[in-house]
Coordinates of C-alpha atoms in Angstrom, one line a residue:
M1 CA 90.3 162.3 27.5
Q2 CA 91.1 161.2 24.0
N3 CA 92.0 164.7 22.8
Q4 CA 94.0 165.3 26.0
F5 CA 96.1 162.2 25.5
L6 CA 96.8 162.9 21.8
S7 CA 97.7 166.5 22.6
A8 CA 100.1 165.4 25.3
I9 CA 101.8 162.9 23.0
E10 CA 102.1 165.4 20.2
Q11 CA 103.5 168.1 22.5
I12 CA 106.1 165.7 23.9
C13 CA 107.2 164.7 20.3
E14 CA 107.5 168.3 19.3
E15 CA 109.4 169.6 22.4
K16 CA 111.8 166.6 22.7
G17 CA 112.3 165.9 19.0
I18 CA 111.4 162.3 19.3
S19 CA 108.9 160.1 17.4
K20 CA 105.4 159.1 18.5
D21 CA 106.4 155.4 18.6
M22 CA 109.2 156.2 21.0
V23 CA 106.8 158.0 23.3
L24 CA 104.2 155.2 23.2
D25 CA 107.0 152.6 23.9
A26 CA 108.1 154.7 26.9
I27 CA 104.5 154.8 28.2
E28 CA 104.0 151.1 27.8
A29 CA 107.3 150.3 29.5
A30 CA 106.3 152.7 32.4
I31 CA 102.9 150.9 32.8
I32 CA 104.6 147.5 32.9
A33 CA 107.1 148.7 35.5
A34 CA 104.4 150.3 37.6
Y35 CA 102.2 147.2 37.5
K36 CA 105.1 144.9 38.5
K37 CA 106.1 147.2 41.3
D38 CA 102.6 147.6 42.9
F39 CA 100.6 144.6 41.9
G40 CA 102.7 141.9 40.4
D41 CA 106.1 140.3 40.5
K42 CA 109.4 141.0 38.8
E43 CA 109.4 137.5 37.3
Q44 CA 106.1 138.1 35.6
E45 CA 105.7 138.2 31.9
V46 CA 103.6 141.3 31.3
R47 CA 102.4 142.9 28.1
V48 CA 100.5 146.1 27.5
E49 CA 98.3 147.1 24.7
L50 CA 98.0 150.9 24.5
N51 CA 95.3 152.6 22.4
P52 CA 97.2 155.4 20.7
D53 CA 94.1 157.4 20.2
S54 CA 92.4 157.2 23.6
G55 CA 95.4 156.4 25.8
E56 CA 93.5 153.4 27.3
A57 CA 95.9 150.6 28.5
T58 CA 95.1 146.9 28.7
I59 CA 97.4 144.7 30.7
F60 CA 98.0 141.0 29.8
V61 CA 99.9 138.7 32.2
T62 CA 101.2 135.3 31.1
K63 CA 100.7 132.5 33.7
E64 CA 101.4 128.8 33.8
V65 CA 98.6 126.2 34.0
V66 CA 99.1 124.0 37.1
E67 CA 97.1 121.6 39.2
N68 CA 97.7 123.3 42.5
V69 CA 98.4 127.1 42.5
E70 CA 101.3 128.1 44.7
D71 CA 101.9 131.5 43.3
P72 CA 98.8 133.2 41.9
M73 CA 101.0 135.9 40.3
I74 CA 102.5 133.5 37.8
Q75 CA 100.2 130.4 38.0
L76 CA 96.5 129.5 37.4
T77 CA 94.4 126.4 37.7
L78 CA 93.3 124.4 34.7
A79 CA 89.7 125.3 35.3
N80 CA 90.5 129.0 35.0
A81 CA 92.7 128.4 32.1
K82 CA 89.9 126.7 30.1
K83 CA 87.8 129.9 30.5
V84 CA 90.4 131.6 28.3
K85 CA 91.5 128.7 26.2
K86 CA 89.1 125.7 26.0
D87 CA 91.8 123.2 25.0
A88 CA 94.3 124.3 27.7
I89 CA 96.3 121.6 29.4
I90 CA 98.6 121.4 32.4
G91 CA 101.9 123.1 31.6
D92 CA 100.5 125.6 29.1
M93 CA 101.4 129.2 29.3
I94 CA 98.3 131.3 29.0
E95 CA 98.0 135.0 28.5
I96 CA 95.1 136.5 30.5
K97 CA 93.7 140.0 30.6
E98 CA 94.3 141.6 34.0
D99 CA 91.3 143.4 35.4
N100 CA 92.7 145.2 38.4
K101 CA 90.5 148.3 38.9
D102 CA 92.8 149.7 41.5
F103 CA 95.8 149.8 39.2
G104 CA 95.2 153.1 37.6
R105 CA 94.8 154.9 40.9
V106 CA 97.7 153.4 42.8
A107 CA 100.3 153.1 40.0
A108 CA 99.7 156.4 38.3
Q109 CA 102.5 158.2 40.1
T110 CA 105.0 155.4 39.5
A111 CA 104.0 155.2 35.8
K112 CA 104.5 159.0 35.5
Q113 CA 108.0 158.9 36.9
V114 CA 109.0 156.0 34.6
I115 CA 107.5 157.8 31.6
V116 CA 109.5 160.9 32.3
Q117 CA 112.7 158.8 32.7
R118 CA 112.1 156.8 29.5
I119 CA 111.3 159.9 27.5
R120 CA 114.4 161.6 28.8
E121 CA 116.4 158.5 27.7
A122 CA 114.8 158.5 24.3
E123 CA 115.6 162.2 23.9
R124 CA 119.2 161.5 24.8
D125 CA 119.4 158.7 22.3
V126 CA 118.0 161.0 19.6
V127 CA 120.6 163.7 20.4
F128 CA 123.4 161.2 20.5
S129 CA 122.5 159.7 17.2
E130 CA 122.1 163.0 15.5
F131 CA 125.4 164.5 16.7
S132 CA 127.4 161.3 16.3
D133 CA 126.7 161.7 12.6
K134 CA 128.3 165.2 12.8
E135 CA 131.6 164.1 14.3
G136 CA 134.4 165.5 12.2
L137 CA 132.2 168.3 10.7
I138 CA 131.9 172.0 11.2
I139 CA 128.6 173.3 12.5
N140 CA 127.2 176.7 13.3
A141 CA 126.7 177.4 17.0
T142 CA 126.1 180.1 19.6
V143 CA 128.2 180.8 22.7
Q144 CA 126.0 180.2 25.7
R145 CA 127.9 180.5 29.0
F146 CA 131.3 180.0 30.7
E147 CA 132.2 177.8 33.6
N148 CA 135.6 176.7 35.1
G149 CA 137.4 177.9 31.9
N150 CA 135.1 175.9 29.7
T151 CA 132.9 177.5 27.1
Y152 CA 129.4 176.0 26.7
I153 CA 128.0 176.2 23.2
D154 CA 124.3 176.1 22.1
L155 CA 124.0 173.6 19.3
G156 CA 120.3 173.8 18.9
K157 CA 119.0 170.5 20.4
A158 CA 122.0 170.1 22.6
T159 CA 124.8 171.9 24.4
G160 CA 128.4 171.3 23.5
V161 CA 131.5 172.0 25.6
M162 CA 134.7 173.7 24.3
F163 CA 137.5 173.0 26.8
P164 CA 140.3 175.5 27.2
S165 CA 142.6 173.3 25.0
D166 CA 140.0 173.5 22.2
Q167 CA 139.8 177.3 22.3
I168 CA 142.0 179.5 20.1
P169 CA 144.4 181.3 22.4
N170 CA 143.6 185.0 22.9
E171 CA 140.3 184.6 21.1
K172 CA 137.5 186.3 23.0
Y173 CA 134.0 184.8 23.3
Y174 CA 130.8 186.4 24.6
P175 CA 127.2 185.0 25.2
G176 CA 125.1 185.1 22.1
Q177 CA 128.1 185.2 19.8
K178 CA 127.7 183.2 16.5
I179 CA 130.7 181.0 15.8
K180 CA 131.7 177.9 13.8
V181 CA 132.9 174.9 15.7
Y182 CA 134.4 171.6 14.8
V183 CA 132.7 168.5 16.4
V184 CA 135.6 166.5 17.9
R185 CA 133.6 163.6 19.5
V186 CA 130.3 162.7 21.0
E187 CA 130.2 160.4 24.1
Q188 CA 127.3 158.8 25.9
T189 CA 127.5 159.5 29.6
N190 CA 125.2 158.9 32.6
R191 CA 124.1 162.5 32.3
G192 CA 123.4 162.3 28.6
P193 CA 125.5 162.9 25.5
Q194 CA 128.6 165.0 25.9
I195 CA 129.5 166.8 22.7
V196 CA 133.0 168.1 22.6
V197 CA 133.6 170.9 20.1
S198 CA 136.8 172.8 19.1
R199 CA 138.1 175.8 17.2
S200 CA 141.8 174.8 17.7
H201 CA 141.7 171.4 16.1
P202 CA 143.8 171.0 12.9
D203 CA 140.9 169.4 11.0
M204 CA 138.9 172.6 11.5
V205 CA 141.2 174.2 9.0
R206 CA 140.8 171.2 6.7
R207 CA 137.0 171.5 6.8
L208 CA 137.1 175.3 6.3
F209 CA 139.1 174.8 3.1
E210 CA 136.7 172.1 1.9
M211 CA 133.9 174.7 2.2
E212 CA 135.9 177.2 0.1
V213 CA 137.6 174.9 -2.4
P214 CA 135.1 172.9 -4.5
E215 CA 138.0 171.1 -6.3
I216 CA 138.6 169.1 -3.1
A217 CA 135.2 167.5 -3.4
N218 CA 135.7 166.3 -7.0
G219 CA 139.2 165.0 -6.2
T220 CA 141.1 167.5 -8.4
V221 CA 143.2 168.6 -5.4
E222 CA 143.7 167.4 -1.9
I223 CA 145.2 168.3 1.4
A224 CA 148.2 166.1 2.1
G225 CA 149.0 167.3 5.6
I226 CA 148.3 170.0 8.3
A227 CA 150.4 171.3 11.1
R228 CA 148.7 173.9 13.3
E229 CA 149.5 176.1 16.3
A230 CA 146.1 177.6 16.7
G231 CA 145.8 181.4 16.8
A232 CA 149.4 181.8 15.5
R233 CA 150.2 179.9 12.3
T234 CA 149.1 176.9 10.2
K235 CA 151.0 175.2 7.5
I236 CA 149.2 172.9 5.0
S237 CA 150.6 170.9 2.2
V238 CA 148.5 170.4 -0.9
K239 CA 148.8 168.3 -4.0
S240 CA 147.1 168.0 -7.4
N241 CA 145.5 164.8 -8.9
A242 CA 144.9 166.4 -12.3
E243 CA 147.6 167.3 -14.8
G244 CA 148.1 171.0 -15.3
V245 CA 146.3 172.1 -12.1
D246 CA 148.4 174.2 -9.6
P247 CA 147.3 173.0 -6.2
V248 CA 148.7 176.0 -4.3
G249 CA 147.0 178.5 -6.6
T250 CA 143.8 176.5 -6.3
F251 CA 143.8 176.8 -2.6
V252 CA 144.9 180.4 -2.6
G253 CA 142.2 181.4 -5.0
G254 CA 142.0 184.5 -7.3
R255 CA 143.7 187.4 -5.5
G256 CA 143.9 185.2 -2.4
T257 CA 140.1 185.1 -1.8
R258 CA 139.9 181.5 -0.7
V259 CA 142.6 181.5 1.8
Q260 CA 141.6 184.9 3.1
A261 CA 138.1 183.5 3.7
V262 CA 139.5 180.8 5.9
M263 CA 141.8 183.2 7.7
G264 CA 138.9 185.5 8.3
E265 CA 137.2 182.7 10.3
L266 CA 140.3 182.1 12.4
G267 CA 141.1 185.7 13.4
E268 CA 144.8 186.6 13.5
E269 CA 146.0 183.1 12.5
K270 CA 148.4 183.0 9.5
I271 CA 148.3 180.2 6.9
D272 CA 151.1 179.0 4.7
I273 CA 150.1 176.8 1.8
I274 CA 152.9 174.8 0.3
A275 CA 153.2 172.1 -2.4
Y276 CA 153.5 168.5 -1.2
S277 CA 156.3 166.4 -2.6
E278 CA 157.3 162.8 -2.4
N279 CA 160.9 164.0 -2.4
P280 CA 161.8 164.6 1.3
A281 CA 164.3 167.3 0.6
E282 CA 162.0 169.2 -1.7
Y283 CA 159.1 168.8 0.8
I284 CA 161.1 170.1 3.7
T285 CA 162.3 173.0 1.5
N286 CA 158.7 173.9 0.7
A287 CA 157.6 173.5 4.3
L288 CA 160.2 176.1 5.4
S289 CA 158.7 178.7 3.1
P290 CA 159.1 181.7 2.9
T291 CA 162.8 180.9 3.8
K292 CA 165.2 180.5 0.9
V293 CA 167.0 177.1 1.4
I294 CA 170.5 176.4 0.1
N295 CA 170.4 172.6 0.4
V296 CA 169.0 169.8 2.5
K297 CA 170.9 166.7 3.7
I298 CA 168.7 163.7 4.4
D299 CA 169.5 161.1 7.0
E300 CA 167.0 158.4 6.1
E301 CA 168.0 156.0 9.0
N302 CA 167.4 158.6 11.7
K303 CA 164.6 160.5 9.9
K304 CA 166.6 163.7 10.2
A305 CA 167.2 166.6 7.8
L306 CA 170.0 169.2 8.0
V307 CA 169.0 172.3 6.3
K308 CA 171.4 175.1 5.2
V309 CA 170.1 178.5 4.7
P310 CA 171.7 181.9 4.1
E311 CA 172.9 183.5 7.4
D312 CA 170.6 186.4 7.0
Q313 CA 167.6 184.0 6.7
L314 CA 168.5 181.9 9.8
S315 CA 166.0 183.7 12.1
L316 CA 163.3 183.5 9.4
A317 CA 163.9 179.8 9.0
I318 CA 163.7 179.1 12.7
G319 CA 160.8 181.5 13.3
K320 CA 159.6 183.2 16.5
S321 CA 160.3 180.8 19.4
G322 CA 161.2 178.1 16.8
Q323 CA 157.6 178.1 15.3
N324 CA 158.5 177.9 11.6
V325 CA 160.9 175.0 11.9
R326 CA 158.6 173.3 14.5
L327 CA 155.6 173.4 12.1
A328 CA 157.8 172.3 9.2
A329 CA 159.0 169.3 11.1
K330 CA 155.4 168.4 12.2
L331 CA 154.1 168.8 8.7
T332 CA 156.8 166.7 7.0
G333 CA 157.4 164.2 9.8
W334 CA 161.1 164.8 9.7
N335 CA 163.4 166.1 12.5
V336 CA 164.7 169.3 11.0
D337 CA 167.9 171.1 12.0
I338 CA 168.6 174.5 10.6
D339 CA 172.2 175.7 9.9
G340 CA 173.2 179.1 8.8
A341 CA 175.9 179.3 6.0
D342 CA 178.4 182.1 6.7
D343 CA 179.6 182.1 3.0
A344 CA 176.1 181.9 1.6
G345 CA 174.9 184.4 -0.9
I346 CA 177.2 187.0 -2.6
E347 CA 180.8 186.9 -1.5
A348 CA 182.8 190.0 -1.0
T349 CA 186.3 190.1 -2.6
A350 CA 189.5 191.0 -0.8
E351 CA 189.8 194.2 -2.9
E352 CA 186.3 195.2 -1.8
V353 CA 187.1 194.7 1.9
E354 CA 190.3 196.8 1.5
E355 CA 188.5 199.6 -0.2
K356 CA 186.0 200.0 2.8
P357 CA 187.0 203.1 4.8
K358 CA 188.4 202.4 8.3
P359 CA 187.5 204.6 11.2
K360 CA 190.6 206.4 12.5
K361 CA 189.2 208.4 15.4
A362 CA 187.2 207.5 18.4
G363 CA 184.2 209.4 17.0
D364 CA 184.5 207.6 13.7
L365 CA 184.7 204.3 15.5
E366 CA 181.6 205.1 17.5
D367 CA 179.7 206.1 14.4
A368 CA 180.8 202.9 12.7
L369 CA 179.6 200.7 15.6
I370 CA 176.2 202.5 15.6
A371 CA 175.8 202.0 11.9
A372 CA 176.6 198.3 12.2
S373 CA 174.1 197.9 15.0
T374 CA 171.4 199.7 13.1
D375 CA 172.1 197.5 10.1
E376 CA 171.6 194.4 12.2
V377 CA 168.4 195.7 13.7
E378 CA 167.0 196.5 10.3
K379 CA 167.9 193.0 9.1
E380 CA 166.1 191.4 12.1
E381 CA 163.0 193.6 11.6
A382 CA 162.9 192.7 8.0
A383 CA 163.1 189.0 8.8
E384 CA 160.3 189.3 11.4
E385 CA 158.1 191.1 8.9
A386 CA 158.7 188.4 6.3
E387 CA 157.9 185.7 8.9
D388 CA 154.6 187.4 9.9
K389 CA 153.5 187.4 6.3
P390 CA 151.9 184.2 5.2
A391 CA 153.7 182.5 2.3
V392 CA 150.5 182.4 0.3
E393 CA 150.2 186.1 0.5
T394 CA 153.7 186.6 -0.8
E395 CA 152.9 184.2 -3.7
A396 CA 149.7 186.0 -4.5
E397 CA 151.5 189.4 -4.6
S398 CA 154.2 188.0 -6.8
N399 CA 151.5 186.8 -9.3
D400 CA 149.9 190.2 -9.3
E401 CA 153.3 191.9 -9.9
A402 CA 154.0 189.5 -12.8
K403 CA 150.7 190.5 -14.4

């Protein structure tokens, strides 16, 4: 019996990941609940001594010493009290050993049910405590199954859920797939801890950079802000806390290795790394990278910024479906309006205009219109190509060319 009891306790501890004390407490609580249900009273004060080696339980019940017993469950006579405590008097509370031989047989099933319930609760508490400490962190996980659009993730001791809004758009998952997830929150529910994980959360990008850039941990550089549209593009602003340290270059890494490692974890997502500035105009200019900005007019009162860019860079500044300007506004906290400048860039002289050949025939006119249309298409394609290219890659290539 002794070996069986110890083996059962050790097995529960190993399988559920809970301590021996938790299991023993659960068993004691179950025995008390079973005793009160089948032999005692809810108002009784009951204590159990459980032998951790043999599993033998001894039950003690506290009763009041009275002259005339009205409720034997909670009262006893002075004569009986003196058998336990010689100097007992009326009104004393005496703890006596319960010797009910039928208890083990009748209450076994009740105790078993309560034990299972208490152990399950203890297991949930362990999981909740462990994963609460991991909120805001990235952990390795395995895709488990799919249900109602949700993706369930195997986290080892628990299962996490990744809701559709926490998934990267167009990213495909399959059972058994190894992925990194960001722990958004851990909530205690009636069915146990609910662990919500994400791959689209902006702070996932932050944590990935912390894994790749050791200078963040020692405080040399830091991330000032993040604006993310998961699966498409992320803009992060960075700053240096040490003189002579280039924050953008630090995050990009030699030949772009650091930023490429982060992008590799996020699939097709582009990442723009820009320098943070306390000057709003400069910050907004940086945030619109890779667009060339002519000037920025700041309206402090309404938190608005009017940005002028060359006409041929207007599409690039706005971005596909407004993505570039939208992310820049989100990153800086300013409402940003983009305005193209017709006279921006190199101006053509009157003489140059007059010297341009004019089409004289219908065929010449048609050729001229086709050429003009082709030129516009080429400009738009070039702008789209520049937009698709992360700003950090452009900077990295520029550095290589300078070398």
